[in-house]
Amino acid sequence: KAGVTQTPRYLIKTRGQQVTLSCSPISGHRSVSWYQQTPGQGLQFLFEYFSETQRNKGNFPGRFSGRQFSNSRSEMNVSTLELGDSALYLCASSLSGSQNSPLHFGNGTRLTVT
Amino acid sequence: AQRVTQPEKLLSVFKGAPVELKCNYSYSGSPELFWYVQYSRQRLQLLLRHISRESIKGFTADLNKGETSFHLKKPFAQEEDSAMYYCALSGTQGGSEKLVFGKGTKLTVNP
């Protein structure tokens, strides 16, 4: 089975721009979660999608949004980029998103905002 | 609020020595706790979860509700155990279920 795939691996954007990150989950997994990883804050939960619906949400501003398609692929969008948005963005998929369903992580997209 | 604290950013031991990676949590409900590991140049992956009460790669972790801890232990460390370890708690806050991670402990096992 192919693992979780995130594209692109690297992105460089300037302040004020917007960006879209993509995540393809493991085949059969219906839940996709997004995390932001920075040296100072560690791994922080952004949101989780299940069956095309946002089911859970972290404490990030509305500039961070996402969606999930019928094939479970997910995209994350960040608008009006700020320098502080520079981070590694990780996507994780699971069968059901429940506590008994472990997360499988992708390699991440490293976003640099200049 | 859910919170996970891993007090040690770095931990260094010699091969064959016992190792304990500390994890303390704060959560008002009944917690579900996990350990995730990231080896060099690999993706983050689940190591073990407390509900399974299993031993993976010689590691065990016991949930101590009285001390609100979920420390990861291995009696004899191996060089291949060198990695970044994250403790995580799954719970519900404000109607939203989420997995909250600690900031991680980098374990180095020296030959």
JSON list of C-alpha atoms in Angstrom, two decimals:
[
{"chain": "A", "resi": 1, "resn": "LYS", "atom": "CA", "xyz": [0.00, 0.00, 0.00]},
{"chain": "A", "resi": 2, "resn": "ALA", "atom": "CA", "xyz": [1.32, 3.44, -0.85]},
{"chain": "A", "resi": 3, "resn": "GLY", "atom": "CA", "xyz": [1.80, 5.72, 2.12]},
{"chain": "A", "resi": 4, "resn": "VAL", "atom": "CA", "xyz": [0.42, 9.19, 2.68]},
{"chain": "A", "resi": 5, "resn": "THR", "atom": "CA", "xyz": [1.65, 11.47, -0.08]},
{"chain": "A", "resi": 6, "resn": "GLN", "atom": "CA", "xyz": [2.04, 15.21, 0.31]},
{"chain": "A", "resi": 7, "resn": "THR", "atom": "CA", "xyz": [2.80, 17.63, -2.49]},
{"chain": "A", "resi": 8, "resn": "PRO", "atom": "CA", "xyz": [4.75, 19.71, -2.99]},
{"chain": "A", "resi": 9, "resn": "ARG", "atom": "CA", "xyz": [7.66, 18.84, -0.69]},
{"chain": "A", "resi": 10, "resn": "TYR", "atom": "CA", "xyz": [8.93, 22.42, -0.59]},
{"chain": "A", "resi": 11, "resn": "LEU", "atom": "CA", "xyz": [7.36, 25.81, -1.18]},
{"chain": "A", "resi": 12, "resn": "ILE", "atom": "CA", "xyz": [8.66, 29.34, -1.01]},
{"chain": "A", "resi": 13, "resn": "LYS", "atom": "CA", "xyz": [6.12, 32.15, -0.92]},
{"chain": "A", "resi": 14, "resn": "THR", "atom": "CA", "xyz": [6.12, 35.83, -0.05]},
{"chain": "A", "resi": 15, "resn": "ARG", "atom": "CA", "xyz": [4.04, 37.58, 2.57]},
{"chain": "A", "resi": 16, "resn": "GLY", "atom": "CA", "xyz": [0.48, 38.26, 1.51]},
{"chain": "A", "resi": 17, "resn": "GLN", "atom": "CA", "xyz": [0.33, 35.42, -0.99]},
{"chain": "A", "resi": 18, "resn": "GLN", "atom": "CA", "xyz": [-1.79, 32.34, -0.58]},
{"chain": "A", "resi": 19, "resn": "VAL", "atom": "CA", "xyz": [-0.79, 28.70, -0.82]},
{"chain": "A", "resi": 20, "resn": "THR", "atom": "CA", "xyz": [-2.48, 25.33, -1.33]},
{"chain": "A", "resi": 21, "resn": "LEU", "atom": "CA", "xyz": [-1.01, 22.09, -0.03]},
{"chain": "A", "resi": 22, "resn": "SER", "atom": "CA", "xyz": [-2.19, 18.67, -1.11]},
{"chain": "A", "resi": 23, "resn": "CYS", "atom": "CA", "xyz": [-2.47, 15.34, 0.70]},
{"chain": "A", "resi": 24, "resn": "SER", "atom": "CA", "xyz": [-3.37, 11.92, -0.66]},
{"chain": "A", "resi": 25, "resn": "PRO", "atom": "CA", "xyz": [-4.23, 9.50, 2.14]},
{"chain": "A", "resi": 26, "resn": "ILE", "atom": "CA", "xyz": [-3.61, 5.78, 2.25]},
{"chain": "A", "resi": 27, "resn": "SER", "atom": "CA", "xyz": [-6.16, 3.96, 0.13]},
{"chain": "A", "resi": 28, "resn": "GLY", "atom": "CA", "xyz": [-9.25, 3.20, 2.21]},
{"chain": "A", "resi": 29, "resn": "HIS", "atom": "CA", "xyz": [-8.53, 5.82, 4.85]},
{"chain": "A", "resi": 30, "resn": "ARG", "atom": "CA", "xyz": [-11.38, 8.28, 5.24]},
{"chain": "A", "resi": 31, "resn": "SER", "atom": "CA", "xyz": [-9.96, 10.63, 7.85]},
{"chain": "A", "resi": 32, "resn": "VAL", "atom": "CA", "xyz": [-7.31, 13.23, 7.07]},
{"chain": "A", "resi": 33, "resn": "SER", "atom": "CA", "xyz": [-5.75, 15.48, 9.71]},
{"chain": "A", "resi": 34, "resn": "TRP", "atom": "CA", "xyz": [-3.40, 18.40, 9.26]},
{"chain": "A", "resi": 35, "resn": "TYR", "atom": "CA", "xyz": [-0.67, 19.54, 11.64]},
{"chain": "A", "resi": 36, "resn": "GLN", "atom": "CA", "xyz": [1.73, 22.46, 11.70]},
{"chain": "A", "resi": 37, "resn": "GLN", "atom": "CA", "xyz": [5.21, 21.69, 13.03]},
{"chain": "A", "resi": 38, "resn": "THR", "atom": "CA", "xyz": [7.61, 24.44, 14.12]},
{"chain": "A", "resi": 39, "resn": "PRO", "atom": "CA", "xyz": [10.71, 24.33, 16.33]},
{"chain": "A", "resi": 40, "resn": "GLY", "atom": "CA", "xyz": [9.10, 26.57, 18.94]},
{"chain": "A", "resi": 41, "resn": "GLN", "atom": "CA", "xyz": [5.57, 25.19, 19.12]},
{"chain": "A", "resi": 42, "resn": "GLY", "atom": "CA", "xyz": [6.08, 21.60, 18.06]},
{"chain": "A", "resi": 43, "resn": "LEU", "atom": "CA", "xyz": [3.20, 19.77, 16.41]},
{"chain": "A", "resi": 44, "resn": "GLN", "atom": "CA", "xyz": [-0.05, 21.70, 16.49]},
{"chain": "A", "resi": 45, "resn": "PHE", "atom": "CA", "xyz": [-3.39, 20.34, 15.28]},
{"chain": "A", "resi": 46, "resn": "LEU", "atom": "CA", "xyz": [-5.01, 22.34, 12.49]},
{"chain": "A", "resi": 47, "resn": "PHE", "atom": "CA", "xyz": [-8.12, 20.37, 11.52]},
{"chain": "A", "resi": 48, "resn": "GLU", "atom": "CA", "xyz": [-9.48, 16.97, 10.62]},
{"chain": "A", "resi": 49, "resn": "TYR", "atom": "CA", "xyz": [-11.72, 15.99, 7.73]},
{"chain": "A", "resi": 50, "resn": "PHE", "atom": "CA", "xyz": [-13.85, 12.90, 7.45]},
{"chain": "A", "resi": 51, "resn": "SER", "atom": "CA", "xyz": [-16.11, 12.07, 4.52]},
{"chain": "A", "resi": 52, "resn": "GLU", "atom": "CA", "xyz": [-15.66, 15.55, 3.04]},
{"chain": "A", "resi": 53, "resn": "THR", "atom": "CA", "xyz": [-16.70, 17.29, 6.28]},
{"chain": "A", "resi": 54, "resn": "GLN", "atom": "CA", "xyz": [-14.53, 19.17, 8.73]},
{"chain": "A", "resi": 55, "resn": "ARG", "atom": "CA", "xyz": [-15.07, 17.18, 11.91]},
{"chain": "A", "resi": 56, "resn": "ASN", "atom": "CA", "xyz": [-12.57, 18.75, 14.29]},
{"chain": "A", "resi": 57, "resn": "LYS", "atom": "CA", "xyz": [-10.70, 22.03, 14.38]},
{"chain": "A", "resi": 58, "resn": "GLY", "atom": "CA", "xyz": [-7.70, 23.42, 16.22]},
{"chain": "A", "resi": 59, "resn": "ASN", "atom": "CA", "xyz": [-7.02, 26.97, 17.34]},
{"chain": "A", "resi": 60, "resn": "PHE", "atom": "CA", "xyz": [-5.77, 28.53, 14.12]},
{"chain": "A", "resi": 61, "resn": "PRO", "atom": "CA", "xyz": [-7.11, 31.71, 12.48]},
{"chain": "A", "resi": 62, "resn": "GLY", "atom": "CA", "xyz": [-9.56, 31.58, 9.62]},
{"chain": "A", "resi": 63, "resn": "ARG", "atom": "CA", "xyz": [-6.73, 32.15, 7.12]},
{"chain": "A", "resi": 64, "resn": "PHE", "atom": "CA", "xyz": [-6.14, 28.42, 7.47]},
{"chain": "A", "resi": 65, "resn": "SER", "atom": "CA", "xyz": [-8.76, 26.36, 5.73]},
{"chain": "A", "resi": 66, "resn": "GLY", "atom": "CA", "xyz": [-9.10, 22.98, 4.15]},
{"chain": "A", "resi": 67, "resn": "ARG", "atom": "CA", "xyz": [-11.33, 20.65, 2.28]},
{"chain": "A", "resi": 68, "resn": "GLN", "atom": "CA", "xyz": [-11.66, 17.00, 1.46]},
{"chain": "A", "resi": 69, "resn": "PHE", "atom": "CA", "xyz": [-12.78, 15.48, -1.78]},
{"chain": "A", "resi": 70, "resn": "SER", "atom": "CA", "xyz": [-14.93, 12.42, -2.41]},
{"chain": "A", "resi": 71, "resn": "ASN", "atom": "CA", "xyz": [-11.82, 10.30, -2.95]},
{"chain": "A", "resi": 72, "resn": "SER", "atom": "CA", "xyz": [-10.58, 11.38, 0.52]},
{"chain": "A", "resi": 73, "resn": "ARG", "atom": "CA", "xyz": [-7.79, 13.51, -0.88]},
{"chain": "A", "resi": 74, "resn": "SER", "atom": "CA", "xyz": [-7.43, 16.71, 1.06]},
{"chain": "A", "resi": 75, "resn": "GLU", "atom": "CA", "xyz": [-6.12, 20.19, 0.45]},
{"chain": "A", "resi": 76, "resn": "MET", "atom": "CA", "xyz": [-5.11, 22.85, 2.92]},
{"chain": "A", "resi": 77, "resn": "ASN", "atom": "CA", "xyz": [-5.12, 26.52, 2.03]},
{"chain": "A", "resi": 78, "resn": "VAL", "atom": "CA", "xyz": [-3.42, 29.39, 3.79]},
{"chain": "A", "resi": 79, "resn": "SER", "atom": "CA", "xyz": [-4.34, 32.89, 2.67]},
{"chain": "A", "resi": 80, "resn": "THR", "atom": "CA", "xyz": [-2.56, 36.19, 3.31]},
{"chain": "A", "resi": 81, "resn": "LEU", "atom": "CA", "xyz": [0.64, 34.46, 4.33]},
{"chain": "A", "resi": 82, "resn": "GLU", "atom": "CA", "xyz": [2.63, 35.77, 7.28]},
{"chain": "A", "resi": 83, "resn": "LEU", "atom": "CA", "xyz": [6.28, 35.14, 8.13]},
{"chain": "A", "resi": 84, "resn": "GLY", "atom": "CA", "xyz": [5.14, 33.09, 11.13]},
{"chain": "A", "resi": 85, "resn": "ASP", "atom": "CA", "xyz": [3.40, 30.61, 8.83]},
{"chain": "A", "resi": 86, "resn": "SER", "atom": "CA", "xyz": [6.79, 29.22, 7.85]},
{"chain": "A", "resi": 87, "resn": "ALA", "atom": "CA", "xyz": [6.66, 25.63, 9.06]},
{"chain": "A", "resi": 88, "resn": "LEU", "atom": "CA", "xyz": [6.50, 21.98, 8.13]},
{"chain": "A", "resi": 89, "resn": "TYR", "atom": "CA", "xyz": [2.90, 21.03, 7.42]},
{"chain": "A", "resi": 90, "resn": "LEU", "atom": "CA", "xyz": [2.11, 17.40, 8.06]},
{"chain": "A", "resi": 91, "resn": "CYS", "atom": "CA", "xyz": [-0.87, 15.46, 6.86]},
{"chain": "A", "resi": 92, "resn": "ALA", "atom": "CA", "xyz": [-1.97, 12.23, 8.52]},
{"chain": "A", "resi": 93, "resn": "SER", "atom": "CA", "xyz": [-4.61, 9.76, 7.51]},
{"chain": "A", "resi": 94, "resn": "SER", "atom": "CA", "xyz": [-6.44, 7.07, 9.43]},
{"chain": "A", "resi": 95, "resn": "LEU", "atom": "CA", "xyz": [-9.21, 4.60, 8.76]},
{"chain": "A", "resi": 96, "resn": "SER", "atom": "CA", "xyz": [-11.84, 6.29, 10.86]},
{"chain": "A", "resi": 97, "resn": "GLY", "atom": "CA", "xyz": [-10.19, 9.09, 12.81]},
{"chain": "A", "resi": 98, "resn": "SER", "atom": "CA", "xyz": [-11.25, 7.53, 16.08]},
{"chain": "A", "resi": 99, "resn": "GLN", "atom": "CA", "xyz": [-8.88, 7.07, 18.98]},
{"chain": "A", "resi": 100, "resn": "ASN", "atom": "CA", "xyz": [-8.47, 3.40, 18.08]},
{"chain": "A", "resi": 101, "resn": "SER", "atom": "CA", "xyz": [-7.35, 4.24, 14.57]},
{"chain": "A", "resi": 102, "resn": "PRO", "atom": "CA", "xyz": [-3.66, 5.21, 14.47]},
{"chain": "A", "resi": 103, "resn": "LEU", "atom": "CA", "xyz": [-2.45, 8.13, 12.38]},
{"chain": "A", "resi": 104, "resn": "HIS", "atom": "CA", "xyz": [-0.22, 7.54, 9.36]},
{"chain": "A", "resi": 105, "resn": "PHE", "atom": "CA", "xyz": [1.84, 10.60, 8.53]},
{"chain": "A", "resi": 106, "resn": "GLY", "atom": "CA", "xyz": [3.18, 11.93, 5.26]},
{"chain": "A", "resi": 107, "resn": "ASN", "atom": "CA", "xyz": [6.64, 13.42, 4.82]},
{"chain": "A", "resi": 108, "resn": "GLY", "atom": "CA", "xyz": [5.27, 16.93, 5.00]},
{"chain": "A", "resi": 109, "resn": "THR", "atom": "CA", "xyz": [5.42, 20.10, 2.97]},
{"chain": "A", "resi": 110, "resn": "ARG", "atom": "CA", "xyz": [8.00, 22.63, 4.10]},
{"chain": "A", "resi": 111, "resn": "LEU", "atom": "CA", "xyz": [6.65, 26.13, 3.59]},
{"chain": "A", "resi": 112, "resn": "THR", "atom": "CA", "xyz": [8.95, 29.13, 3.75]},
{"chain": "A", "resi": 113, "resn": "VAL", "atom": "CA", "xyz": [7.42, 32.59, 3.76]},
{"chain": "A", "resi": 114, "resn": "THR", "atom": "CA", "xyz": [9.75, 35.47, 2.94]},
{"chain": "B", "resi": 1, "resn": "ALA", "atom": "CA", "xyz": [-7.33, 22.17, 28.36]},
{"chain": "B", "resi": 2, "resn": "GLN", "atom": "CA", "xyz": [-5.38, 19.25, 26.99]},
{"chain": "B", "resi": 3, "resn": "ARG", "atom": "CA", "xyz": [-1.65, 19.54, 27.51]},
{"chain": "B", "resi": 4, "resn": "VAL", "atom": "CA", "xyz": [1.26, 17.17, 27.09]},
{"chain": "B", "resi": 5, "resn": "THR", "atom": "CA", "xyz": [4.64, 17.91, 28.63]},
{"chain": "B", "resi": 6, "resn": "GLN", "atom": "CA", "xyz": [7.86, 16.18, 27.76]},
{"chain": "B", "resi": 7, "resn": "PRO", "atom": "CA", "xyz": [10.36, 17.76, 30.15]},
{"chain": "B", "resi": 8, "resn": "GLU", "atom": "CA", "xyz": [13.51, 16.58, 28.37]},
{"chain": "B", "resi": 9, "resn": "LYS", "atom": "CA", "xyz": [14.33, 17.98, 24.93]},
{"chain": "B", "resi": 10, "resn": "LEU", "atom": "CA", "xyz": [17.43, 15.82, 24.73]},
{"chain": "B", "resi": 11, "resn": "LEU", "atom": "CA", "xyz": [18.30, 12.49, 26.31]},
{"chain": "B", "resi": 12, "resn": "SER", "atom": "CA", "xyz": [21.54, 10.62, 25.82]},
{"chain": "B", "resi": 13, "resn": "VAL", "atom": "CA", "xyz": [22.29, 7.09, 27.06]},
{"chain": "B", "resi": 14, "resn": "PHE", "atom": "CA", "xyz": [24.78, 4.36, 26.30]},
{"chain": "B", "resi": 15, "resn": "LYS", "atom": "CA", "xyz": [23.89, 1.17, 24.47]},
{"chain": "B", "resi": 16, "resn": "GLY", "atom": "CA", "xyz": [22.60, -1.44, 26.90]},
{"chain": "B", "resi": 17, "resn": "ALA", "atom": "CA", "xyz": [21.56, 1.10, 29.52]},
{"chain": "B", "resi": 18, "resn": "PRO", "atom": "CA", "xyz": [17.93, 1.51, 30.58]},
{"chain": "B", "resi": 19, "resn": "VAL", "atom": "CA", "xyz": [16.08, 4.45, 29.12]},
{"chain": "B", "resi": 20, "resn": "GLU", "atom": "CA", "xyz": [12.99, 6.34, 30.29]},
{"chain": "B", "resi": 21, "resn": "LEU", "atom": "CA", "xyz": [11.39, 9.14, 28.30]},
{"chain": "B", "resi": 22, "resn": "LYS", "atom": "CA", "xyz": [9.07, 11.17, 30.48]},
{"chain": "B", "resi": 23, "resn": "CYS", "atom": "CA", "xyz": [5.60, 12.32, 29.55]},
{"chain": "B", "resi": 24, "resn": "ASN", "atom": "CA", "xyz": [3.11, 14.14, 31.75]},
{"chain": "B", "resi": 25, "resn": "TYR", "atom": "CA", "xyz": [-0.35, 15.18, 30.69]},
{"chain": "B", "resi": 26, "resn": "SER", "atom": "CA", "xyz": [-3.15, 17.45, 31.76]},
{"chain": "B", "resi": 27, "resn": "TYR", "atom": "CA", "xyz": [-6.70, 16.47, 30.84]},
{"chain": "B", "resi": 28, "resn": "SER", "atom": "CA", "xyz": [-9.93, 16.49, 32.79]},
{"chain": "B", "resi": 29, "resn": "GLY", "atom": "CA", "xyz": [-11.44, 13.49, 31.05]},
{"chain": "B", "resi": 30, "resn": "SER", "atom": "CA", "xyz": [-10.32, 9.93, 30.48]},
{"chain": "B", "resi": 31, "resn": "PRO", "atom": "CA", "xyz": [-7.21, 10.16, 28.30]},
{"chain": "B", "resi": 32, "resn": "GLU", "atom": "CA", "xyz": [-6.09, 8.04, 25.41]},
{"chain": "B", "resi": 33, "resn": "LEU", "atom": "CA", "xyz": [-2.29, 8.22, 25.20]},
{"chain": "B", "resi": 34, "resn": "PHE", "atom": "CA", "xyz": [0.18, 7.36, 22.50]},
{"chain": "B", "resi": 35, "resn": "TRP", "atom": "CA", "xyz": [3.88, 7.43, 21.73]},
{"chain": "B", "resi": 36, "resn": "TYR", "atom": "CA", "xyz": [4.96, 8.36, 18.21]},
{"chain": "B", "resi": 37, "resn": "VAL", "atom": "CA", "xyz": [8.53, 8.06, 16.93]},
{"chain": "B", "resi": 38, "resn": "GLN", "atom": "CA", "xyz": [10.45, 9.65, 14.08]},
{"chain": "B", "resi": 39, "resn": "TYR", "atom": "CA", "xyz": [13.68, 7.98, 13.00]},
{"chain": "B", "resi": 40, "resn": "SER", "atom": "CA", "xyz": [16.21, 9.93, 10.95]},
{"chain": "B", "resi": 41, "resn": "ARG", "atom": "CA", "xyz": [14.91, 10.66, 7.44]},
{"chain": "B", "resi": 42, "resn": "GLN", "atom": "CA", "xyz": [11.68, 8.76, 8.10]},
{"chain": "B", "resi": 43, "resn": "ARG", "atom": "CA", "xyz": [8.16, 9.91, 8.68]},
{"chain": "B", "resi": 44, "resn": "LEU", "atom": "CA", "xyz": [6.48, 10.15, 12.05]},
{"chain": "B", "resi": 45, "resn": "GLN", "atom": "CA", "xyz": [4.92, 6.82, 13.01]},
{"chain": "B", "resi": 46, "resn": "LEU", "atom": "CA", "xyz": [2.98, 5.27, 15.87]},
{"chain": "B", "resi": 47, "resn": "LEU", "atom": "CA", "xyz": [5.12, 3.36, 18.36]},
{"chain": "B", "resi": 48, "resn": "LEU", "atom": "CA", "xyz": [2.54, 2.27, 20.88]},
{"chain": "B", "resi": 49, "resn": "ARG", "atom": "CA", "xyz": [-0.74, 3.22, 22.56]},
{"chain": "B", "resi": 50, "resn": "HIS", "atom": "CA", "xyz": [-1.78, 2.65, 26.12]},
{"chain": "B", "resi": 51, "resn": "ILE", "atom": "CA", "xyz": [-5.07, 0.90, 25.33]},
{"chain": "B", "resi": 52, "resn": "SER", "atom": "CA", "xyz": [-3.16, -1.91, 23.64]},
{"chain": "B", "resi": 53, "resn": "ARG", "atom": "CA", "xyz": [-0.90, -2.49, 26.63]},
{"chain": "B", "resi": 54, "resn": "GLU", "atom": "CA", "xyz": [1.68, -3.85, 24.21]},
{"chain": "B", "resi": 55, "resn": "SER", "atom": "CA", "xyz": [5.45, -3.87, 23.98]},
{"chain": "B", "resi": 56, "resn": "ILE", "atom": "CA", "xyz": [6.89, -2.65, 20.69]},
{"chain": "B", "resi": 57, "resn": "LYS", "atom": "CA", "xyz": [10.62, -2.94, 19.93]},
{"chain": "B", "resi": 58, "resn": "GLY", "atom": "CA", "xyz": [11.14, -3.60, 23.64]},
{"chain": "B", "resi": 59, "resn": "PHE", "atom": "CA", "xyz": [9.43, -0.36, 24.69]},
{"chain": "B", "resi": 60, "resn": "THR", "atom": "CA", "xyz": [6.57, -0.24, 27.18]},
{"chain": "B", "resi": 61, "resn": "ALA", "atom": "CA", "xyz": [4.56, 2.59, 28.64]},
{"chain": "B", "resi": 62, "resn": "ASP", "atom": "CA", "xyz": [2.22, 2.53, 31.60]},
{"chain": "B", "resi": 63, "resn": "LEU", "atom": "CA", "xyz": [-0.51, 5.04, 32.19]},
{"chain": "B", "resi": 64, "resn": "ASN", "atom": "CA", "xyz": [-0.39, 6.36, 35.74]},
{"chain": "B", "resi": 65, "resn": "LYS", "atom": "CA", "xyz": [-3.54, 8.36, 36.30]},
{"chain": "B", "resi": 66, "resn": "GLY", "atom": "CA", "xyz": [-2.52, 9.38, 39.81]},
{"chain": "B", "resi": 67, "resn": "GLU", "atom": "CA", "xyz": [0.67, 11.00, 38.56]},
{"chain": "B", "resi": 68, "resn": "THR", "atom": "CA", "xyz": [-0.86, 11.89, 35.17]},
{"chain": "B", "resi": 69, "resn": "SER", "atom": "CA", "xyz": [2.12, 10.32, 33.46]},
{"chain": "B", "resi": 70, "resn": "PHE", "atom": "CA", "xyz": [2.77, 7.99, 30.53]},
{"chain": "B", "resi": 71, "resn": "HIS", "atom": "CA", "xyz": [6.51, 7.43, 30.59]},
{"chain": "B", "resi": 72, "resn": "LEU", "atom": "CA", "xyz": [8.16, 5.33, 27.86]},
{"chain": "B", "resi": 73, "resn": "LYS", "atom": "CA", "xyz": [10.66, 2.74, 29.06]},
{"chain": "B", "resi": 74, "resn": "LYS", "atom": "CA", "xyz": [13.09, 0.24, 27.64]},
{"chain": "B", "resi": 75, "resn": "PRO", "atom": "CA", "xyz": [15.39, -1.86, 29.82]},
{"chain": "B", "resi": 76, "resn": "PHE", "atom": "CA", "xyz": [18.30, -2.09, 27.36]},
{"chain": "B", "resi": 77, "resn": "ALA", "atom": "CA", "xyz": [18.66, 0.70, 24.79]},
{"chain": "B", "resi": 78, "resn": "GLN", "atom": "CA", "xyz": [19.96, -0.05, 21.29]},
{"chain": "B", "resi": 79, "resn": "GLU", "atom": "CA", "xyz": [21.68, 2.31, 18.86]},
{"chain": "B", "resi": 80, "resn": "GLU", "atom": "CA", "xyz": [18.76, 1.96, 16.46]},
{"chain": "B", "resi": 81, "resn": "ASP", "atom": "CA", "xyz": [16.48, 3.45, 19.11]},
{"chain": "B", "resi": 82, "resn": "SER", "atom": "CA", "xyz": [18.04, 6.86, 18.44]},
{"chain": "B", "resi": 83, "resn": "ALA", "atom": "CA", "xyz": [15.15, 9.00, 17.24]},
{"chain": "B", "resi": 84, "resn": "MET", "atom": "CA", "xyz": [12.73, 11.77, 18.13]},
{"chain": "B", "resi": 85, "resn": "TYR", "atom": "CA", "xyz": [9.94, 10.59, 20.42]},
{"chain": "B", "resi": 86, "resn": "TYR", "atom": "CA", "xyz": [6.59, 12.34, 20.83]},
{"chain": "B", "resi": 87, "resn": "CYS", "atom": "CA", "xyz": [4.00, 11.67, 23.48]},
{"chain": "B", "resi": 88, "resn": "ALA", "atom": "CA", "xyz": [0.42, 12.42, 22.40]},
{"chain": "B", "resi": 89, "resn": "LEU", "atom": "CA", "xyz": [-2.98, 12.64, 24.06]},
{"chain": "B", "resi": 90, "resn": "SER", "atom": "CA", "xyz": [-6.32, 12.20, 22.37]},
{"chain": "B", "resi": 91, "resn": "GLY", "atom": "CA", "xyz": [-9.24, 13.95, 23.98]},
{"chain": "B", "resi": 92, "resn": "THR", "atom": "CA", "xyz": [-12.18, 16.24, 23.44]},
{"chain": "B", "resi": 93, "resn": "GLN", "atom": "CA", "xyz": [-12.01, 19.97, 23.98]},
{"chain": "B", "resi": 94, "resn": "GLY", "atom": "CA", "xyz": [-14.76, 22.40, 23.11]},
{"chain": "B", "resi": 95, "resn": "GLY", "atom": "CA", "xyz": [-16.60, 19.67, 21.26]},
{"chain": "B", "resi": 96, "resn": "SER", "atom": "CA", "xyz": [-13.60, 18.98, 19.09]},
{"chain": "B", "resi": 97, "resn": "GLU", "atom": "CA", "xyz": [-11.67, 15.74, 19.32]},
{"chain": "B", "resi": 98, "resn": "LYS", "atom": "CA", "xyz": [-7.99, 16.13, 18.61]},
{"chain": "B", "resi": 99, "resn": "LEU", "atom": "CA", "xyz": [-4.59, 14.60, 19.15]},
{"chain": "B", "resi": 100, "resn": "VAL", "atom": "CA", "xyz": [-2.29, 16.89, 21.12]},
{"chain": "B", "resi": 101, "resn": "PHE", "atom": "CA", "xyz": [1.45, 16.28, 20.96]},
{"chain": "B", "resi": 102, "resn": "GLY", "atom": "CA", "xyz": [4.25, 17.07, 23.35]},
{"chain": "B", "resi": 103, "resn": "LYS", "atom": "CA", "xyz": [7.26, 18.92, 21.96]},
{"chain": "B", "resi": 104, "resn": "GLY", "atom": "CA", "xyz": [9.29, 15.75, 21.75]},
{"chain": "B", "resi": 105, "resn": "THR", "atom": "CA", "xyz": [12.44, 14.24, 23.20]},
{"chain": "B", "resi": 106, "resn": "LYS", "atom": "CA", "xyz": [15.45, 13.50, 21.06]},
{"chain": "B", "resi": 107, "resn": "LEU", "atom": "CA", "xyz": [16.98, 10.23, 22.21]},
{"chain": "B", "resi": 108, "resn": "THR", "atom": "CA", "xyz": [20.57, 9.45, 21.33]},
{"chain": "B", "resi": 109, "resn": "VAL", "atom": "CA", "xyz": [21.94, 6.01, 22.13]},
{"chain": "B", "resi": 110, "resn": "ASN", "atom": "CA", "xyz": [25.72, 6.04, 22.10]},
{"chain": "B", "resi": 111, "resn": "PRO", "atom": "CA", "xyz": [27.82, 2.95, 21.27]}
]
